[in-house]
């Protein structure tokens, strides 16, 4: 985004030739992944509706790695008594890799001081499926969703190689939200819609 603004500034404003040359040199590296790394990663996602869990673009940690946020959509009747989330994230391992150790808690399950247990691992230690279990541990009841998107957790993924890659979807499987009794919450649904690419 910063590069796009700089390019627009250079092409729309009048600069002395020396300044223009420096600015053009700066913009020549935009989208290049930090100098010779190939095209930068791109992320596309949809927003979460009421009581929908989605993966959303959380920003790049570098030119090849995207932080993917898992978000529970809020609303006037947002889900209550949410104790945890269990799901797999499935993707094409020939094009995308999960960054081991990148999982980080959001603010939703621990917002009342609980210390949730987050367990994230590759299925059979092989790229292509990430298994996630994220549960509250100390409080006797689950938490209430808010009117805005609820930040559940973050996972980072890398687009492999340096060549262009068409959009690759990340999808949920075996997904459920549970209440304090461990029962599934039917009102909370999981929706796909995120993809990563390299242009």
PDB file of C-alpha atoms in Angstrom:
ATOM      1  CA  UNK A   1       0.000   0.000   0.000  1.00  0.00           C
ATOM      2  CA  UNK A   2       2.830   2.391   0.857  1.00  0.00           C
ATOM      3  CA  UNK A   3       4.453   1.605  -2.494  1.00  0.00           C
ATOM      4  CA  UNK A   4       1.234   2.314  -4.404  1.00  0.00           C
ATOM      5  CA  UNK A   5       0.942   5.717  -2.713  1.00  0.00           C
ATOM      6  CA  UNK A   6       4.562   6.532  -3.522  1.00  0.00           C
ATOM      7  CA  UNK A   7       4.117   5.550  -7.161  1.00  0.00           C
ATOM      8  CA  UNK A   8       1.008   7.748  -7.430  1.00  0.00           C
ATOM      9  CA  UNK A   9       2.922  10.634  -5.850  1.00  0.00           C
ATOM     10  CA  UNK A  10       5.852  10.251  -8.235  1.00  0.00           C
ATOM     11  CA  UNK A  11       3.670  10.030 -11.341  1.00  0.00           C
ATOM     12  CA  UNK A  12       1.315  12.859 -10.402  1.00  0.00           C
ATOM     13  CA  UNK A  13       3.661  15.513  -8.971  1.00  0.00           C
ATOM     14  CA  UNK A  14       6.369  17.687 -10.436  1.00  0.00           C
ATOM     15  CA  UNK A  15       9.797  17.069  -8.895  1.00  0.00           C
ATOM     16  CA  UNK A  16      13.315  18.285  -9.673  1.00  0.00           C
ATOM     17  CA  UNK A  17      15.073  15.643 -11.766  1.00  0.00           C
ATOM     18  CA  UNK A  18      17.393  14.540  -8.910  1.00  0.00           C
ATOM     19  CA  UNK A  19      14.484  13.975  -6.503  1.00  0.00           C
ATOM     20  CA  UNK A  20      12.463  12.241  -9.212  1.00  0.00           C
ATOM     21  CA  UNK A  21      15.339   9.855  -9.935  1.00  0.00           C
ATOM     22  CA  UNK A  22      15.623   8.881  -6.240  1.00  0.00           C
ATOM     23  CA  UNK A  23      11.872   8.339  -5.930  1.00  0.00           C
ATOM     24  CA  UNK A  24      11.774   6.201  -9.058  1.00  0.00           C
ATOM     25  CA  UNK A  25      14.609   4.104  -7.664  1.00  0.00           C
ATOM     26  CA  UNK A  26      12.664   3.595  -4.431  1.00  0.00           C
ATOM     27  CA  UNK A  27       9.481   2.565  -6.241  1.00  0.00           C
ATOM     28  CA  UNK A  28      11.334   0.098  -8.457  1.00  0.00           C
ATOM     29  CA  UNK A  29      11.586  -2.285  -5.482  1.00  0.00           C
ATOM     30  CA  UNK A  30       7.872  -2.108  -4.626  1.00  0.00           C
ATOM     31  CA  UNK A  31       6.193  -5.507  -4.765  1.00  0.00           C
ATOM     32  CA  UNK A  32       9.517  -7.204  -5.276  1.00  0.00           C
ATOM     33  CA  UNK A  33       9.588  -8.979  -1.934  1.00  0.00           C
ATOM     34  CA  UNK A  34      12.467  -6.958  -0.524  1.00  0.00           C
ATOM     35  CA  UNK A  35      14.756  -7.061  -3.522  1.00  0.00           C
ATOM     36  CA  UNK A  36      14.844 -10.034  -5.851  1.00  0.00           C
ATOM     37  CA  UNK A  37      12.447 -12.226  -3.865  1.00  0.00           C
ATOM     38  CA  UNK A  38       9.859 -12.356  -6.624  1.00  0.00           C
ATOM     39  CA  UNK A  39       6.274 -11.079  -6.485  1.00  0.00           C
ATOM     40  CA  UNK A  40       4.831 -10.384  -3.043  1.00  0.00           C
ATOM     41  CA  UNK A  41       2.130 -12.457  -1.388  1.00  0.00           C
ATOM     42  CA  UNK A  42      -1.500 -11.355  -1.685  1.00  0.00           C
ATOM     43  CA  UNK A  43      -4.433 -12.264   0.556  1.00  0.00           C
ATOM     44  CA  UNK A  44      -8.175 -12.138  -0.180  1.00  0.00           C
ATOM     45  CA  UNK A  45     -10.902 -12.820   2.367  1.00  0.00           C
ATOM     46  CA  UNK A  46     -14.486 -12.020   3.286  1.00  0.00           C
ATOM     47  CA  UNK A  47     -15.842 -10.457   6.463  1.00  0.00           C
ATOM     48  CA  UNK A  48     -17.568 -12.466   9.192  1.00  0.00           C
ATOM     49  CA  UNK A  49     -21.338 -12.311   9.572  1.00  0.00           C
ATOM     50  CA  UNK A  50     -23.253 -12.801  12.807  1.00  0.00           C
ATOM     51  CA  UNK A  51     -21.945 -15.907  14.611  1.00  0.00           C
ATOM     52  CA  UNK A  52     -19.776 -16.877  11.634  1.00  0.00           C
ATOM     53  CA  UNK A  53     -16.173 -17.926  12.048  1.00  0.00           C
ATOM     54  CA  UNK A  54     -13.962 -16.924   9.117  1.00  0.00           C
ATOM     55  CA  UNK A  55     -10.289 -16.618   8.296  1.00  0.00           C
ATOM     56  CA  UNK A  56      -9.355 -13.045   7.414  1.00  0.00           C
ATOM     57  CA  UNK A  57      -6.242 -11.294   6.147  1.00  0.00           C
ATOM     58  CA  UNK A  58      -4.193 -10.083   9.095  1.00  0.00           C
ATOM     59  CA  UNK A  59      -1.262  -8.464   7.325  1.00  0.00           C
ATOM     60  CA  UNK A  60       2.122  -9.596   6.099  1.00  0.00           C
ATOM     61  CA  UNK A  61       4.985 -10.338   8.446  1.00  0.00           C
ATOM     62  CA  UNK A  62       7.263 -10.308   5.374  1.00  0.00           C
ATOM     63  CA  UNK A  63       6.903 -10.486   1.584  1.00  0.00           C
ATOM     64  CA  UNK A  64       6.059 -14.211   1.592  1.00  0.00           C
ATOM     65  CA  UNK A  65       4.187 -14.736   4.872  1.00  0.00           C
ATOM     66  CA  UNK A  66       0.616 -13.725   5.735  1.00  0.00           C
ATOM     67  CA  UNK A  67      -0.796 -13.604   9.253  1.00  0.00           C
ATOM     68  CA  UNK A  68      -4.259 -15.197   8.992  1.00  0.00           C
ATOM     69  CA  UNK A  69      -6.724 -14.093  11.666  1.00  0.00           C
ATOM     70  CA  UNK A  70      -9.519 -16.402  12.786  1.00  0.00           C
ATOM     71  CA  UNK A  71     -12.478 -14.186  13.667  1.00  0.00           C
ATOM     72  CA  UNK A  72     -15.959 -14.766  15.117  1.00  0.00           C
ATOM     73  CA  UNK A  73     -18.445 -12.277  13.689  1.00  0.00           C
ATOM     74  CA  UNK A  74     -20.448 -10.234  16.159  1.00  0.00           C
ATOM     75  CA  UNK A  75     -23.909  -8.712  16.169  1.00  0.00           C
ATOM     76  CA  UNK A  76     -26.877  -7.831  18.323  1.00  0.00           C
ATOM     77  CA  UNK A  77     -27.428 -11.474  19.293  1.00  0.00           C
ATOM     78  CA  UNK A  78     -23.809 -12.628  19.239  1.00  0.00           C
ATOM     79  CA  UNK A  79     -23.196 -16.161  20.547  1.00  0.00           C
ATOM     80  CA  UNK A  80     -22.874 -16.605  24.297  1.00  0.00           C
ATOM     81  CA  UNK A  81     -21.195 -19.288  26.457  1.00  0.00           C
ATOM     82  CA  UNK A  82     -18.349 -19.904  24.007  1.00  0.00           C
ATOM     83  CA  UNK A  83     -15.780 -22.153  25.664  1.00  0.00           C
ATOM     84  CA  UNK A  84     -13.601 -23.105  22.715  1.00  0.00           C
ATOM     85  CA  UNK A  85     -12.989 -23.748  19.029  1.00  0.00           C
ATOM     86  CA  UNK A  86     -11.825 -26.940  17.329  1.00  0.00           C
ATOM     87  CA  UNK A  87     -11.055 -27.076  13.610  1.00  0.00           C
ATOM     88  CA  UNK A  88      -8.619 -28.088  10.892  1.00  0.00           C
ATOM     89  CA  UNK A  89      -7.233 -25.694   8.298  1.00  0.00           C
ATOM     90  CA  UNK A  90      -6.636 -27.470   4.992  1.00  0.00           C
ATOM     91  CA  UNK A  91      -4.529 -26.170   2.072  1.00  0.00           C
ATOM     92  CA  UNK A  92      -2.377 -27.297  -0.860  1.00  0.00           C
ATOM     93  CA  UNK A  93       1.031 -28.191   0.638  1.00  0.00           C
ATOM     94  CA  UNK A  94       2.718 -27.899  -2.757  1.00  0.00           C
ATOM     95  CA  UNK A  95       1.963 -24.154  -2.725  1.00  0.00           C
ATOM     96  CA  UNK A  96       1.461 -23.112   0.906  1.00  0.00           C
ATOM     97  CA  UNK A  97       3.133 -23.977   4.201  1.00  0.00           C
ATOM     98  CA  UNK A  98       2.035 -23.324   7.772  1.00  0.00           C
ATOM     99  CA  UNK A  99       4.694 -21.491   9.773  1.00  0.00           C
ATOM    100  CA  UNK A 100       5.285 -23.839  12.719  1.00  0.00           C
ATOM    101  CA  UNK A 101       5.161 -22.034  16.039  1.00  0.00           C
ATOM    102  CA  UNK A 102       3.326 -19.025  14.622  1.00  0.00           C
ATOM    103  CA  UNK A 103      -0.022 -19.621  16.372  1.00  0.00           C
ATOM    104  CA  UNK A 104      -0.981 -16.785  18.714  1.00  0.00           C
ATOM    105  CA  UNK A 105      -4.009 -16.220  20.930  1.00  0.00           C
ATOM    106  CA  UNK A 106      -6.461 -13.481  20.135  1.00  0.00           C
ATOM    107  CA  UNK A 107      -8.302 -11.484  22.780  1.00  0.00           C
ATOM    108  CA  UNK A 108     -11.660 -13.290  22.723  1.00  0.00           C
ATOM    109  CA  UNK A 109     -11.350 -16.446  24.843  1.00  0.00           C
ATOM    110  CA  UNK A 110      -9.154 -14.822  27.492  1.00  0.00           C
ATOM    111  CA  UNK A 111     -10.952 -11.500  27.788  1.00  0.00           C
ATOM    112  CA  UNK A 112     -12.083 -12.131  31.393  1.00  0.00           C
ATOM    113  CA  UNK A 113      -8.666 -13.252  32.598  1.00  0.00           C
ATOM    114  CA  UNK A 114      -8.938 -16.918  31.670  1.00  0.00           C
ATOM    115  CA  UNK A 115      -5.743 -18.615  30.495  1.00  0.00           C
ATOM    116  CA  UNK A 116      -6.916 -20.691  27.512  1.00  0.00           C
ATOM    117  CA  UNK A 117      -5.066 -23.719  26.221  1.00  0.00           C
ATOM    118  CA  UNK A 118      -4.022 -23.409  22.556  1.00  0.00           C
ATOM    119  CA  UNK A 119      -2.851 -26.584  20.813  1.00  0.00           C
ATOM    120  CA  UNK A 120      -1.822 -26.343  17.152  1.00  0.00           C
ATOM    121  CA  UNK A 121      -0.024 -29.008  15.129  1.00  0.00           C
ATOM    122  CA  UNK A 122       0.413 -30.341  11.626  1.00  0.00           C
ATOM    123  CA  UNK A 123      -1.550 -33.556  11.076  1.00  0.00           C
ATOM    124  CA  UNK A 124       0.981 -36.405  11.197  1.00  0.00           C
ATOM    125  CA  UNK A 125       3.696 -33.735  11.127  1.00  0.00           C
ATOM    126  CA  UNK A 126       3.045 -33.117   7.422  1.00  0.00           C
ATOM    127  CA  UNK A 127       2.075 -29.861   5.708  1.00  0.00           C
ATOM    128  CA  UNK A 128      -1.442 -29.676   4.246  1.00  0.00           C
ATOM    129  CA  UNK A 129      -3.579 -29.826   7.383  1.00  0.00           C
ATOM    130  CA  UNK A 130      -3.241 -27.827  10.610  1.00  0.00           C
ATOM    131  CA  UNK A 131      -5.213 -29.158  13.605  1.00  0.00           C
ATOM    132  CA  UNK A 132      -6.333 -26.494  16.094  1.00  0.00           C
ATOM    133  CA  UNK A 133      -7.801 -26.894  19.578  1.00  0.00           C
ATOM    134  CA  UNK A 134      -8.358 -23.713  21.583  1.00  0.00           C
ATOM    135  CA  UNK A 135     -10.256 -23.922  24.885  1.00  0.00           C
ATOM    136  CA  UNK A 136     -10.806 -21.917  28.034  1.00  0.00           C
ATOM    137  CA  UNK A 137      -9.529 -23.683  31.141  1.00  0.00           C
ATOM    138  CA  UNK A 138     -10.214 -21.815  34.392  1.00  0.00           C
ATOM    139  CA  UNK A 139     -13.615 -20.122  34.192  1.00  0.00           C
ATOM    140  CA  UNK A 140     -16.828 -22.111  34.766  1.00  0.00           C
ATOM    141  CA  UNK A 141     -18.673 -20.529  31.880  1.00  0.00           C
ATOM    142  CA  UNK A 142     -17.920 -19.499  28.323  1.00  0.00           C
ATOM    143  CA  UNK A 143     -17.657 -15.941  27.050  1.00  0.00           C
ATOM    144  CA  UNK A 144     -20.171 -13.763  25.217  1.00  0.00           C
ATOM    145  CA  UNK A 145     -19.472 -12.512  21.717  1.00  0.00           C
ATOM    146  CA  UNK A 146     -19.410  -8.752  21.198  1.00  0.00           C
ATOM    147  CA  UNK A 147     -21.077  -6.533  18.618  1.00  0.00           C
ATOM    148  CA  UNK A 148     -17.852  -6.281  16.639  1.00  0.00           C
ATOM    149  CA  UNK A 149     -15.645  -9.012  15.179  1.00  0.00           C
ATOM    150  CA  UNK A 150     -14.164 -11.154  17.957  1.00  0.00           C
ATOM    151  CA  UNK A 151     -10.448 -11.894  17.583  1.00  0.00           C
ATOM    152  CA  UNK A 152     -10.007 -15.645  18.186  1.00  0.00           C
ATOM    153  CA  UNK A 153      -6.436 -16.443  17.102  1.00  0.00           C
ATOM    154  CA  UNK A 154      -3.764 -15.994  14.442  1.00  0.00           C
ATOM    155  CA  UNK A 155      -1.913 -18.482  12.232  1.00  0.00           C
ATOM    156  CA  UNK A 156       0.808 -17.628   9.703  1.00  0.00           C
ATOM    157  CA  UNK A 157       1.195 -19.194   6.274  1.00  0.00           C
ATOM    158  CA  UNK A 158       3.875 -18.858   3.603  1.00  0.00           C
ATOM    159  CA  UNK A 159       3.400 -19.025  -0.150  1.00  0.00           C
ATOM    160  CA  UNK A 160       6.177 -21.294  -1.408  1.00  0.00           C
ATOM    161  CA  UNK A 161       8.687 -20.492  -4.119  1.00  0.00           C
ATOM    162  CA  UNK A 162       9.288 -17.176  -5.825  1.00  0.00           C
ATOM    163  CA  UNK A 163       7.151 -17.474  -8.968  1.00  0.00           C
ATOM    164  CA  UNK A 164       3.559 -16.301  -9.364  1.00  0.00           C
ATOM    165  CA  UNK A 165       0.963 -18.520  -7.680  1.00  0.00           C
ATOM    166  CA  UNK A 166      -2.769 -18.438  -8.478  1.00  0.00           C
ATOM    167  CA  UNK A 167      -5.102 -18.014  -5.471  1.00  0.00           C
ATOM    168  CA  UNK A 168      -4.922 -21.040  -3.160  1.00  0.00           C
ATOM    169  CA  UNK A 169      -7.841 -21.470  -0.724  1.00  0.00           C
ATOM    170  CA  UNK A 170      -7.468 -22.190   2.975  1.00  0.00           C
ATOM    171  CA  UNK A 171     -10.550 -24.064   4.185  1.00  0.00           C
ATOM    172  CA  UNK A 172     -12.065 -25.263   7.459  1.00  0.00           C
ATOM    173  CA  UNK A 173     -12.785 -28.933   8.112  1.00  0.00           C
ATOM    174  CA  UNK A 174     -13.979 -30.766  11.249  1.00  0.00           C
ATOM    175  CA  UNK A 175     -14.944 -27.396  12.689  1.00  0.00           C
ATOM    176  CA  UNK A 176     -17.016 -26.667  15.790  1.00  0.00           C
ATOM    177  CA  UNK A 177     -17.408 -24.158  18.577  1.00  0.00           C
ATOM    178  CA  UNK A 178     -18.240 -25.607  21.998  1.00  0.00           C
ATOM    179  CA  UNK A 179     -19.904 -24.322  25.167  1.00  0.00           C
ATOM    180  CA  UNK A 180     -18.807 -24.870  28.788  1.00  0.00           C
ATOM    181  CA  UNK A 181     -20.300 -28.376  28.800  1.00  0.00           C
ATOM    182  CA  UNK A 182     -18.305 -29.372  25.714  1.00  0.00           C
ATOM    183  CA  UNK A 183     -21.413 -29.479  23.528  1.00  0.00           C
ATOM    184  CA  UNK A 184     -21.260 -28.036  20.037  1.00  0.00           C
ATOM    185  CA  UNK A 185     -22.842 -24.609  19.492  1.00  0.00           C
ATOM    186  CA  UNK A 186     -25.093 -24.998  16.456  1.00  0.00           C
ATOM    187  CA  UNK A 187     -25.560 -21.219  16.087  1.00  0.00           C
ATOM    188  CA  UNK A 188     -21.864 -20.731  15.301  1.00  0.00           C
ATOM    189  CA  UNK A 189     -20.952 -21.718  11.754  1.00  0.00           C
ATOM    190  CA  UNK A 190     -17.626 -21.792   9.911  1.00  0.00           C
ATOM    191  CA  UNK A 191     -17.282 -20.177   6.472  1.00  0.00           C
ATOM    192  CA  UNK A 192     -14.448 -20.394   3.944  1.00  0.00           C
ATOM    193  CA  UNK A 193     -13.402 -17.529   1.730  1.00  0.00           C
ATOM    194  CA  UNK A 194      -9.714 -16.833   2.286  1.00  0.00           C
ATOM    195  CA  UNK A 195      -7.083 -17.432  -0.359  1.00  0.00           C
ATOM    196  CA  UNK A 196      -3.393 -16.645  -0.687  1.00  0.00           C
ATOM    197  CA  UNK A 197      -1.599 -15.943  -3.950  1.00  0.00           C
ATOM    198  CA  UNK A 198       1.544 -14.448  -5.385  1.00  0.00           C
ATOM    199  CA  UNK A 199       1.252 -12.009  -8.275  1.00  0.00           C
TER     200      UNK A 199
END
